Amino acid sequence: MSLESLQRQIVACRLCPRLVRWREKVAKEKKASYRQEQYWGKPVPGWGDPQARIVVVGLAPGAHGANRTGRMFTGDESGRWLYRALWRAGWGSQEASVGREDGLKLENVWITASVKCAPPDNRPTTQERDRCGDFFQRELRLLTSARVYLALGGFGFEAVARFFGLRPKPKFSHGVEVGLPGERWLMGSYHVSQQNTFTGRLTEVMLDRVMQQAGRRAGLSAGKG
Ligand code: SF4
C-alpha cells in the first residue's frame, strides 16, 4: 500500500456514524464568514513530504479549518501558528497555508492527526479513536524515513506512544523527548490551539525551540529567521 492509496481510503471512510454526521452538518451549516465556500466535509488525510524525517501529529481536523479546506491544520488560527513555525524552521515553502491549492510545499515534514474526522468539541470517543487508529498506524508504517514524531498535545502524544507500545506510558509535557527503537524520538509540544496561543501558554519562541529540538533529533537544521 502506498501513502496515496491510503489517503484515498481515508477520504472515502464513513465508519464512525457520529463523526460522519458531525463533519457533514458543519459543512452544510458553515460559519457565517465562510458562507460562500464549499466545505470539504470529509475525512482529512495527512500530507507533506513522503520522505519526512519529522511527523507532526495533532488530534483531529478543526471543524472550520481542515474540515473546510481538506488539508490538515489549514484554514484556522491553529494552522496559522503551525505553518508559520514550519516556515521559520525552513521546512515550508511559504508562511501561510490557506487551501489545498495554495502552492505550499513541505520538505522533511509530514503533517497528520490521530483521528481524521472533525469531532464535536474536539473530543473523539475512545471507540472512534481506536477505529481511526488503524489508519494512523498504517500511515506511520508508510513514513519510513521518520526520525521524530512531534505530537502537538497529549492526545497525539498518546497515539504515537500506543503505536510503539511504550510501557510505562510516557507522560506528556511541552518539550518532552522519549527515545524510541531505531534512534527515533517521540517529542511533545503544547498544541497550537487558541486555548494555548491566546493565553500565552504557548509562545512563538517556545514553538521555535521545539522545532529546533525536533530538527536536531532528526538530523536537520532548523531556522531561517
Ligand atoms: S474518524 Fe477515521 S475511522 Fe472514523 S469515519 Fe473518520 S476516517 Fe473513518
PDB file of C-alpha atoms and ligand atoms in Angstrom:
ATOM      1  CA  MET A   1       0.000   0.000   0.000  1.00  0.00           C
ATOM      2  CA  SER A   2       1.257   3.495  -0.849  1.00  0.00           C
ATOM      3  CA  LEU A   3       0.597   6.717   1.015  1.00  0.00           C
ATOM      4  CA  GLU A   4      -1.537   7.873  -1.932  1.00  0.00           C
ATOM      5  CA  SER A   5      -3.820   4.860  -1.802  1.00  0.00           C
ATOM      6  CA  LEU A   6      -4.076   5.145   1.985  1.00  0.00           C
ATOM      7  CA  GLN A   7      -5.039   8.818   1.568  1.00  0.00           C
ATOM      8  CA  ARG A   8      -7.774   7.803  -0.896  1.00  0.00           C
ATOM      9  CA  GLN A   9      -9.122   5.172   1.502  1.00  0.00           C
ATOM     10  CA  ILE A  10      -9.198   7.668   4.349  1.00  0.00           C
ATOM     11  CA  VAL A  11     -11.102  10.275   2.340  1.00  0.00           C
ATOM     12  CA  ALA A  12     -13.772   7.697   1.434  1.00  0.00           C
ATOM     13  CA  CYS A  13     -14.242   6.431   5.016  1.00  0.00           C
ATOM     14  CA  ARG A  14     -17.662   6.538   6.736  1.00  0.00           C
ATOM     15  CA  LEU A  15     -17.023   4.124   9.597  1.00  0.00           C
ATOM     16  CA  CYS A  16     -17.913   6.425  12.520  1.00  0.00           C
ATOM     17  CA  PRO A  17     -21.608   7.394  12.280  1.00  0.00           C
ATOM     18  CA  ARG A  18     -21.369  10.215  14.847  1.00  0.00           C
ATOM     19  CA  LEU A  19     -18.362  11.835  13.157  1.00  0.00           C
ATOM     20  CA  VAL A  20     -19.797  11.451   9.663  1.00  0.00           C
ATOM     21  CA  ARG A  21     -22.972  13.218  10.818  1.00  0.00           C
ATOM     22  CA  TRP A  22     -20.993  15.980  12.549  1.00  0.00           C
ATOM     23  CA  ARG A  23     -18.478  16.726   9.794  1.00  0.00           C
ATOM     24  CA  GLU A  24     -21.282  16.882   7.213  1.00  0.00           C
ATOM     25  CA  LYS A  25     -23.525  19.022   9.419  1.00  0.00           C
ATOM     26  CA  VAL A  26     -20.712  21.530   9.970  1.00  0.00           C
ATOM     27  CA  ALA A  27     -20.004  21.515   6.224  1.00  0.00           C
ATOM     28  CA  LYS A  28     -23.639  22.244   5.458  1.00  0.00           C
ATOM     29  CA  GLU A  29     -24.334  24.841   8.121  1.00  0.00           C
ATOM     30  CA  LYS A  30     -20.926  26.606   7.799  1.00  0.00           C
ATOM     31  CA  LYS A  31     -19.532  29.519   9.763  1.00  0.00           C
ATOM     32  CA  ALA A  32     -21.017  32.863   8.697  1.00  0.00           C
ATOM     33  CA  SER A  33     -17.642  34.153   7.465  1.00  0.00           C
ATOM     34  CA  TYR A  34     -17.228  31.128   5.145  1.00  0.00           C
ATOM     35  CA  ARG A  35     -20.799  31.017   3.854  1.00  0.00           C
ATOM     36  CA  GLN A  36     -19.701  31.380   0.223  1.00  0.00           C
ATOM     37  CA  GLU A  37     -17.257  28.477   0.468  1.00  0.00           C
ATOM     38  CA  GLN A  38     -17.707  24.837  -0.345  1.00  0.00           C
ATOM     39  CA  TYR A  39     -16.617  22.887   2.741  1.00  0.00           C
ATOM     40  CA  TRP A  40     -14.625  19.670   2.345  1.00  0.00           C
ATOM     41  CA  GLY A  41     -16.770  17.843   4.933  1.00  0.00           C
ATOM     42  CA  LYS A  42     -14.901  14.503   4.631  1.00  0.00           C
ATOM     43  CA  PRO A  43     -12.045  12.789   6.488  1.00  0.00           C
ATOM     44  CA  VAL A  44      -8.793  14.726   6.127  1.00  0.00           C
ATOM     45  CA  PRO A  45      -5.694  12.671   5.275  1.00  0.00           C
ATOM     46  CA  GLY A  46      -2.161  13.555   6.335  1.00  0.00           C
ATOM     47  CA  TRP A  47       0.048  15.316   3.821  1.00  0.00           C
ATOM     48  CA  GLY A  48       3.576  16.600   3.239  1.00  0.00           C
ATOM     49  CA  ASP A  49       6.909  15.099   2.253  1.00  0.00           C
ATOM     50  CA  PRO A  50       6.644  11.278   1.947  1.00  0.00           C
ATOM     51  CA  GLN A  51      10.342  11.144   2.907  1.00  0.00           C
ATOM     52  CA  ALA A  52       9.692  13.261   6.008  1.00  0.00           C
ATOM     53  CA  ARG A  53      12.068  12.917   8.931  1.00  0.00           C
ATOM     54  CA  ILE A  54       9.621  14.738  11.195  1.00  0.00           C
ATOM     55  CA  VAL A  55       5.977  13.708  11.540  1.00  0.00           C
ATOM     56  CA  VAL A  56       3.776  16.316  13.219  1.00  0.00           C
ATOM     57  CA  VAL A  57       0.795  14.698  14.933  1.00  0.00           C
ATOM     58  CA  GLY A  58      -2.305  16.602  16.000  1.00  0.00           C
ATOM     59  CA  LEU A  59      -5.608  15.460  17.460  1.00  0.00           C
ATOM     60  CA  ALA A  60      -8.152  15.807  14.626  1.00  0.00           C
ATOM     61  CA  PRO A  61      -9.193  18.273  11.897  1.00  0.00           C
ATOM     62  CA  GLY A  62     -10.678  21.569  13.054  1.00  0.00           C
ATOM     63  CA  ALA A  63     -14.381  21.974  12.233  1.00  0.00           C
ATOM     64  CA  HIS A  64     -13.937  25.169  10.201  1.00  0.00           C
ATOM     65  CA  GLY A  65     -10.235  24.696   9.397  1.00  0.00           C
ATOM     66  CA  ALA A  66      -9.207  21.357   7.899  1.00  0.00           C
ATOM     67  CA  ASN A  67     -12.829  20.164   7.681  1.00  0.00           C
ATOM     68  CA  ARG A  68     -13.424  23.210   5.463  1.00  0.00           C
ATOM     69  CA  THR A  69     -10.248  23.204   3.368  1.00  0.00           C
ATOM     70  CA  GLY A  70      -9.476  19.470   3.223  1.00  0.00           C
ATOM     71  CA  ARG A  71      -5.872  19.869   4.325  1.00  0.00           C
ATOM     72  CA  MET A  72      -4.610  19.165   7.810  1.00  0.00           C
ATOM     73  CA  PHE A  73      -4.189  22.271  10.021  1.00  0.00           C
ATOM     74  CA  THR A  74      -5.168  24.522   7.119  1.00  0.00           C
ATOM     75  CA  GLY A  75      -7.578  27.424   7.340  1.00  0.00           C
ATOM     76  CA  ASP A  76      -7.722  28.255  11.028  1.00  0.00           C
ATOM     77  CA  GLU A  77      -5.706  30.006  13.710  1.00  0.00           C
ATOM     78  CA  SER A  78      -4.011  26.786  14.912  1.00  0.00           C
ATOM     79  CA  GLY A  79      -2.729  26.127  11.423  1.00  0.00           C
ATOM     80  CA  ARG A  80      -1.559  29.699  11.054  1.00  0.00           C
ATOM     81  CA  TRP A  81       0.705  29.164  14.056  1.00  0.00           C
ATOM     82  CA  LEU A  82       1.955  25.785  12.952  1.00  0.00           C
ATOM     83  CA  TYR A  83       2.748  26.657   9.332  1.00  0.00           C
ATOM     84  CA  ARG A  84       4.415  29.911  10.271  1.00  0.00           C
ATOM     85  CA  ALA A  85       6.686  27.978  12.629  1.00  0.00           C
ATOM     86  CA  LEU A  86       7.478  25.410   9.922  1.00  0.00           C
ATOM     87  CA  TRP A  87       8.303  28.222   7.534  1.00  0.00           C
ATOM     88  CA  ARG A  88      10.589  29.844  10.101  1.00  0.00           C
ATOM     89  CA  ALA A  89      12.294  26.477  10.549  1.00  0.00           C
ATOM     90  CA  GLY A  90      12.867  26.325   6.780  1.00  0.00           C
ATOM     91  CA  TRP A  91      10.613  23.299   6.160  1.00  0.00           C
ATOM     92  CA  GLY A  92       7.699  25.082   4.491  1.00  0.00           C
ATOM     93  CA  SER A  93       7.927  26.958   1.186  1.00  0.00           C
ATOM     94  CA  GLN A  94       5.608  29.737   2.364  1.00  0.00           C
ATOM     95  CA  GLU A  95       4.412  31.251   5.583  1.00  0.00           C
ATOM     96  CA  ALA A  96       0.684  30.784   5.111  1.00  0.00           C
ATOM     97  CA  SER A  97      -1.433  27.727   4.491  1.00  0.00           C
ATOM     98  CA  VAL A  98      -4.881  28.694   3.255  1.00  0.00           C
ATOM     99  CA  GLY A  99      -6.095  25.885   0.988  1.00  0.00           C
ATOM    100  CA  ARG A 100      -5.129  22.718  -0.851  1.00  0.00           C
ATOM    101  CA  GLU A 101      -4.220  24.670  -3.997  1.00  0.00           C
ATOM    102  CA  ASP A 102      -2.162  27.442  -2.369  1.00  0.00           C
ATOM    103  CA  GLY A 103       1.185  26.112  -3.659  1.00  0.00           C
ATOM    104  CA  LEU A 104       2.638  25.332  -0.224  1.00  0.00           C
ATOM    105  CA  LYS A 105       5.272  22.604  -0.243  1.00  0.00           C
ATOM    106  CA  LEU A 106       6.700  20.899   2.809  1.00  0.00           C
ATOM    107  CA  GLU A 107      10.199  19.495   2.968  1.00  0.00           C
ATOM    108  CA  ASN A 108      11.223  16.926   5.603  1.00  0.00           C
ATOM    109  CA  VAL A 109       7.861  17.221   7.343  1.00  0.00           C
ATOM    110  CA  TRP A 110       4.590  15.283   7.225  1.00  0.00           C
ATOM    111  CA  ILE A 111       1.509  16.634   8.979  1.00  0.00           C
ATOM    112  CA  THR A 112      -1.240  14.421  10.267  1.00  0.00           C
ATOM    113  CA  ALA A 113      -3.666  13.801  13.123  1.00  0.00           C
ATOM    114  CA  SER A 114      -4.509  10.666  15.026  1.00  0.00           C
ATOM    115  CA  VAL A 115      -8.220  10.986  14.121  1.00  0.00           C
ATOM    116  CA  LYS A 116      -9.114  12.033  10.567  1.00  0.00           C
ATOM    117  CA  CYS A 117     -12.614  13.466  11.028  1.00  0.00           C
ATOM    118  CA  ALA A 118     -13.555  16.626  12.901  1.00  0.00           C
ATOM    119  CA  PRO A 119     -15.193  15.612  16.216  1.00  0.00           C
ATOM    120  CA  PRO A 120     -17.737  17.647  18.211  1.00  0.00           C
ATOM    121  CA  ASP A 121     -15.910  19.700  20.860  1.00  0.00           C
ATOM    122  CA  ASN A 122     -12.605  18.288  19.544  1.00  0.00           C
ATOM    123  CA  ARG A 123     -13.334  15.111  21.504  1.00  0.00           C
ATOM    124  CA  PRO A 124     -13.455  11.786  19.698  1.00  0.00           C
ATOM    125  CA  THR A 125     -14.773   8.860  21.725  1.00  0.00           C
ATOM    126  CA  THR A 126     -12.406   6.024  22.620  1.00  0.00           C
ATOM    127  CA  GLN A 127     -14.145   3.853  20.047  1.00  0.00           C
ATOM    128  CA  GLU A 128     -13.694   6.465  17.308  1.00  0.00           C
ATOM    129  CA  ARG A 129     -10.084   6.955  18.304  1.00  0.00           C
ATOM    130  CA  ASP A 130      -9.393   3.235  18.084  1.00  0.00           C
ATOM    131  CA  ARG A 131     -11.248   2.812  14.816  1.00  0.00           C
ATOM    132  CA  CYS A 132      -9.267   5.609  13.172  1.00  0.00           C
ATOM    133  CA  GLY A 133      -6.117   4.359  14.883  1.00  0.00           C
ATOM    134  CA  ASP A 134      -5.922   1.733  12.162  1.00  0.00           C
ATOM    135  CA  PHE A 135      -5.417   4.442   9.503  1.00  0.00           C
ATOM    136  CA  PHE A 136      -2.995   6.321  11.734  1.00  0.00           C
ATOM    137  CA  GLN A 137      -0.858   3.259  12.354  1.00  0.00           C
ATOM    138  CA  ARG A 138      -0.773   2.329   8.685  1.00  0.00           C
ATOM    139  CA  GLU A 139       0.251   5.882   7.881  1.00  0.00           C
ATOM    140  CA  LEU A 140       3.108   5.816  10.391  1.00  0.00           C
ATOM    141  CA  ARG A 141       4.327   2.494   8.962  1.00  0.00           C
ATOM    142  CA  LEU A 142       4.470   4.028   5.484  1.00  0.00           C
ATOM    143  CA  LEU A 143       6.547   7.003   6.658  1.00  0.00           C
ATOM    144  CA  THR A 144       9.740   5.010   6.726  1.00  0.00           C
ATOM    145  CA  SER A 145      12.175   7.954   6.912  1.00  0.00           C
ATOM    146  CA  ALA A 146      10.611   9.379  10.092  1.00  0.00           C
ATOM    147  CA  ARG A 147      13.013  10.015  12.963  1.00  0.00           C
ATOM    148  CA  VAL A 148      10.917  12.345  15.113  1.00  0.00           C
ATOM    149  CA  TYR A 149       7.209  12.191  15.924  1.00  0.00           C
ATOM    150  CA  LEU A 150       6.327  15.639  17.188  1.00  0.00           C
ATOM    151  CA  ALA A 151       2.978  15.451  18.951  1.00  0.00           C
ATOM    152  CA  LEU A 152       1.008  18.661  19.393  1.00  0.00           C
ATOM    153  CA  GLY A 153      -0.891  17.966  22.594  1.00  0.00           C
ATOM    154  CA  GLY A 154      -1.397  14.923  24.775  1.00  0.00           C
ATOM    155  CA  PHE A 155      -3.888  13.134  22.502  1.00  0.00           C
ATOM    156  CA  GLY A 156      -1.442  12.804  19.596  1.00  0.00           C
ATOM    157  CA  PHE A 157       1.358  12.008  22.043  1.00  0.00           C
ATOM    158  CA  GLU A 158      -0.583   9.059  23.451  1.00  0.00           C
ATOM    159  CA  ALA A 159      -1.479   7.863  19.953  1.00  0.00           C
ATOM    160  CA  VAL A 160       2.215   7.636  18.994  1.00  0.00           C
ATOM    161  CA  ALA A 161       3.071   6.017  22.354  1.00  0.00           C
ATOM    162  CA  ARG A 162       0.355   3.402  21.677  1.00  0.00           C
ATOM    163  CA  PHE A 163       1.735   2.780  18.200  1.00  0.00           C
ATOM    164  CA  PHE A 164       5.148   1.966  19.677  1.00  0.00           C
ATOM    165  CA  GLY A 165       3.630   0.034  22.603  1.00  0.00           C
ATOM    166  CA  LEU A 166       5.504   2.154  25.161  1.00  0.00           C
ATOM    167  CA  ARG A 167       5.292   0.854  28.742  1.00  0.00           C
ATOM    168  CA  PRO A 168       5.068   2.514  31.174  1.00  0.00           C
ATOM    169  CA  LYS A 169       3.091   5.169  29.327  1.00  0.00           C
ATOM    170  CA  PRO A 170       5.304   8.259  28.964  1.00  0.00           C
ATOM    171  CA  LYS A 171       3.974  11.480  30.444  1.00  0.00           C
ATOM    172  CA  PHE A 172       3.211  14.322  28.069  1.00  0.00           C
ATOM    173  CA  SER A 173       4.748  17.746  28.645  1.00  0.00           C
ATOM    174  CA  HIS A 174       5.984  20.586  26.498  1.00  0.00           C
ATOM    175  CA  GLY A 175       9.469  19.787  25.200  1.00  0.00           C
ATOM    176  CA  VAL A 176       9.480  16.185  26.461  1.00  0.00           C
ATOM    177  CA  GLU A 177      11.576  13.686  24.490  1.00  0.00           C
ATOM    178  CA  VAL A 178      11.155   9.921  24.638  1.00  0.00           C
ATOM    179  CA  GLY A 179      13.637   7.599  22.933  1.00  0.00           C
ATOM    180  CA  LEU A 180      12.133   5.044  20.541  1.00  0.00           C
ATOM    181  CA  PRO A 181      13.625   1.979  18.884  1.00  0.00           C
ATOM    182  CA  GLY A 182      15.765   2.682  15.813  1.00  0.00           C
ATOM    183  CA  GLU A 183      17.193   6.006  17.009  1.00  0.00           C
ATOM    184  CA  ARG A 184      13.816   7.671  16.727  1.00  0.00           C
ATOM    185  CA  TRP A 185      12.129  10.077  19.118  1.00  0.00           C
ATOM    186  CA  LEU A 186       8.700  10.926  20.375  1.00  0.00           C
ATOM    187  CA  MET A 187       8.507  14.600  21.301  1.00  0.00           C
ATOM    188  CA  GLY A 188       5.733  16.714  22.794  1.00  0.00           C
ATOM    189  CA  SER A 189       4.665  20.308  22.355  1.00  0.00           C
ATOM    190  CA  TYR A 190       1.670  22.166  23.672  1.00  0.00           C
ATOM    191  CA  HIS A 191      -0.981  22.188  20.982  1.00  0.00           C
ATOM    192  CA  VAL A 192      -1.130  25.261  18.742  1.00  0.00           C
ATOM    193  CA  SER A 193      -4.802  25.758  19.631  1.00  0.00           C
ATOM    194  CA  GLN A 194      -6.073  29.212  20.536  1.00  0.00           C
ATOM    195  CA  GLN A 195      -6.582  27.978  24.096  1.00  0.00           C
ATOM    196  CA  ASN A 196      -2.797  27.896  24.361  1.00  0.00           C
ATOM    197  CA  THR A 197      -1.660  30.596  21.940  1.00  0.00           C
ATOM    198  CA  PHE A 198      -4.149  33.281  23.023  1.00  0.00           C
ATOM    199  CA  THR A 199      -3.373  32.746  26.674  1.00  0.00           C
ATOM    200  CA  GLY A 200       0.422  32.792  26.236  1.00  0.00           C
ATOM    201  CA  ARG A 201       0.775  29.198  27.434  1.00  0.00           C
ATOM    202  CA  LEU A 202       2.467  28.564  24.084  1.00  0.00           C
ATOM    203  CA  THR A 203       4.513  31.384  22.562  1.00  0.00           C
ATOM    204  CA  GLU A 204       6.231  31.533  19.170  1.00  0.00           C
ATOM    205  CA  VAL A 205       9.597  31.345  20.903  1.00  0.00           C
ATOM    206  CA  MET A 206       8.556  28.141  22.687  1.00  0.00           C
ATOM    207  CA  LEU A 207       7.320  26.640  19.446  1.00  0.00           C
ATOM    208  CA  ASP A 208      10.505  27.602  17.587  1.00  0.00           C
ATOM    209  CA  ARG A 209      12.576  25.936  20.290  1.00  0.00           C
ATOM    210  CA  VAL A 210      10.618  22.713  19.946  1.00  0.00           C
ATOM    211  CA  MET A 211      11.096  22.836  16.169  1.00  0.00           C
ATOM    212  CA  GLN A 212      14.833  23.296  16.640  1.00  0.00           C
ATOM    213  CA  GLN A 213      14.893  20.417  19.102  1.00  0.00           C
ATOM    214  CA  ALA A 214      12.980  18.228  16.622  1.00  0.00           C
ATOM    215  CA  GLY A 215      15.315  19.290  13.821  1.00  0.00           C
ATOM    216  CA  ARG A 216      18.379  18.318  15.833  1.00  0.00           C
ATOM    217  CA  ARG A 217      16.953  14.906  16.714  1.00  0.00           C
ATOM    218  CA  ALA A 218      16.009  14.360  13.070  1.00  0.00           C
ATOM    219  CA  GLY A 219      19.438  15.406  11.833  1.00  0.00           C
ATOM    220  CA  LEU A 220      18.121  18.572  10.176  1.00  0.00           C
ATOM    221  CA  SER A 221      18.899  22.201  10.682  1.00  0.00           C
ATOM    222  CA  ALA A 222      16.038  24.465  11.721  1.00  0.00           C
ATOM    223  CA  GLY A 223      15.761  28.192  11.419  1.00  0.00           C
ATOM    224  CA  LYS A 224      15.794  30.765   8.722  1.00  0.00           C
ATOM    225  CA  GLY A 225      14.944  33.705  10.931  1.00  0.00           C
TER     226      GLY A 225
HETATM  227  S1  SF4 B   1     -12.669   9.126  12.223  1.00  0.00           S
HETATM  228 FE1  SF4 B   1     -11.425   7.781  10.926  1.00  0.00          FE
HETATM  229  S2  SF4 B   1     -12.415   5.775  11.039  1.00  0.00           S
HETATM  230 FE2  SF4 B   1     -13.915   7.304  11.741  1.00  0.00          FE
HETATM  231  S3  SF4 B   1     -15.073   7.907   9.888  1.00  0.00           S
HETATM  232 FE3  SF4 B   1     -13.381   9.357  10.107  1.00  0.00          FE
HETATM  233  S4  SF4 B   1     -11.750   8.461   8.838  1.00  0.00           S
HETATM  234 FE4  SF4 B   1     -13.230   6.838   9.231  1.00  0.00          FE
END
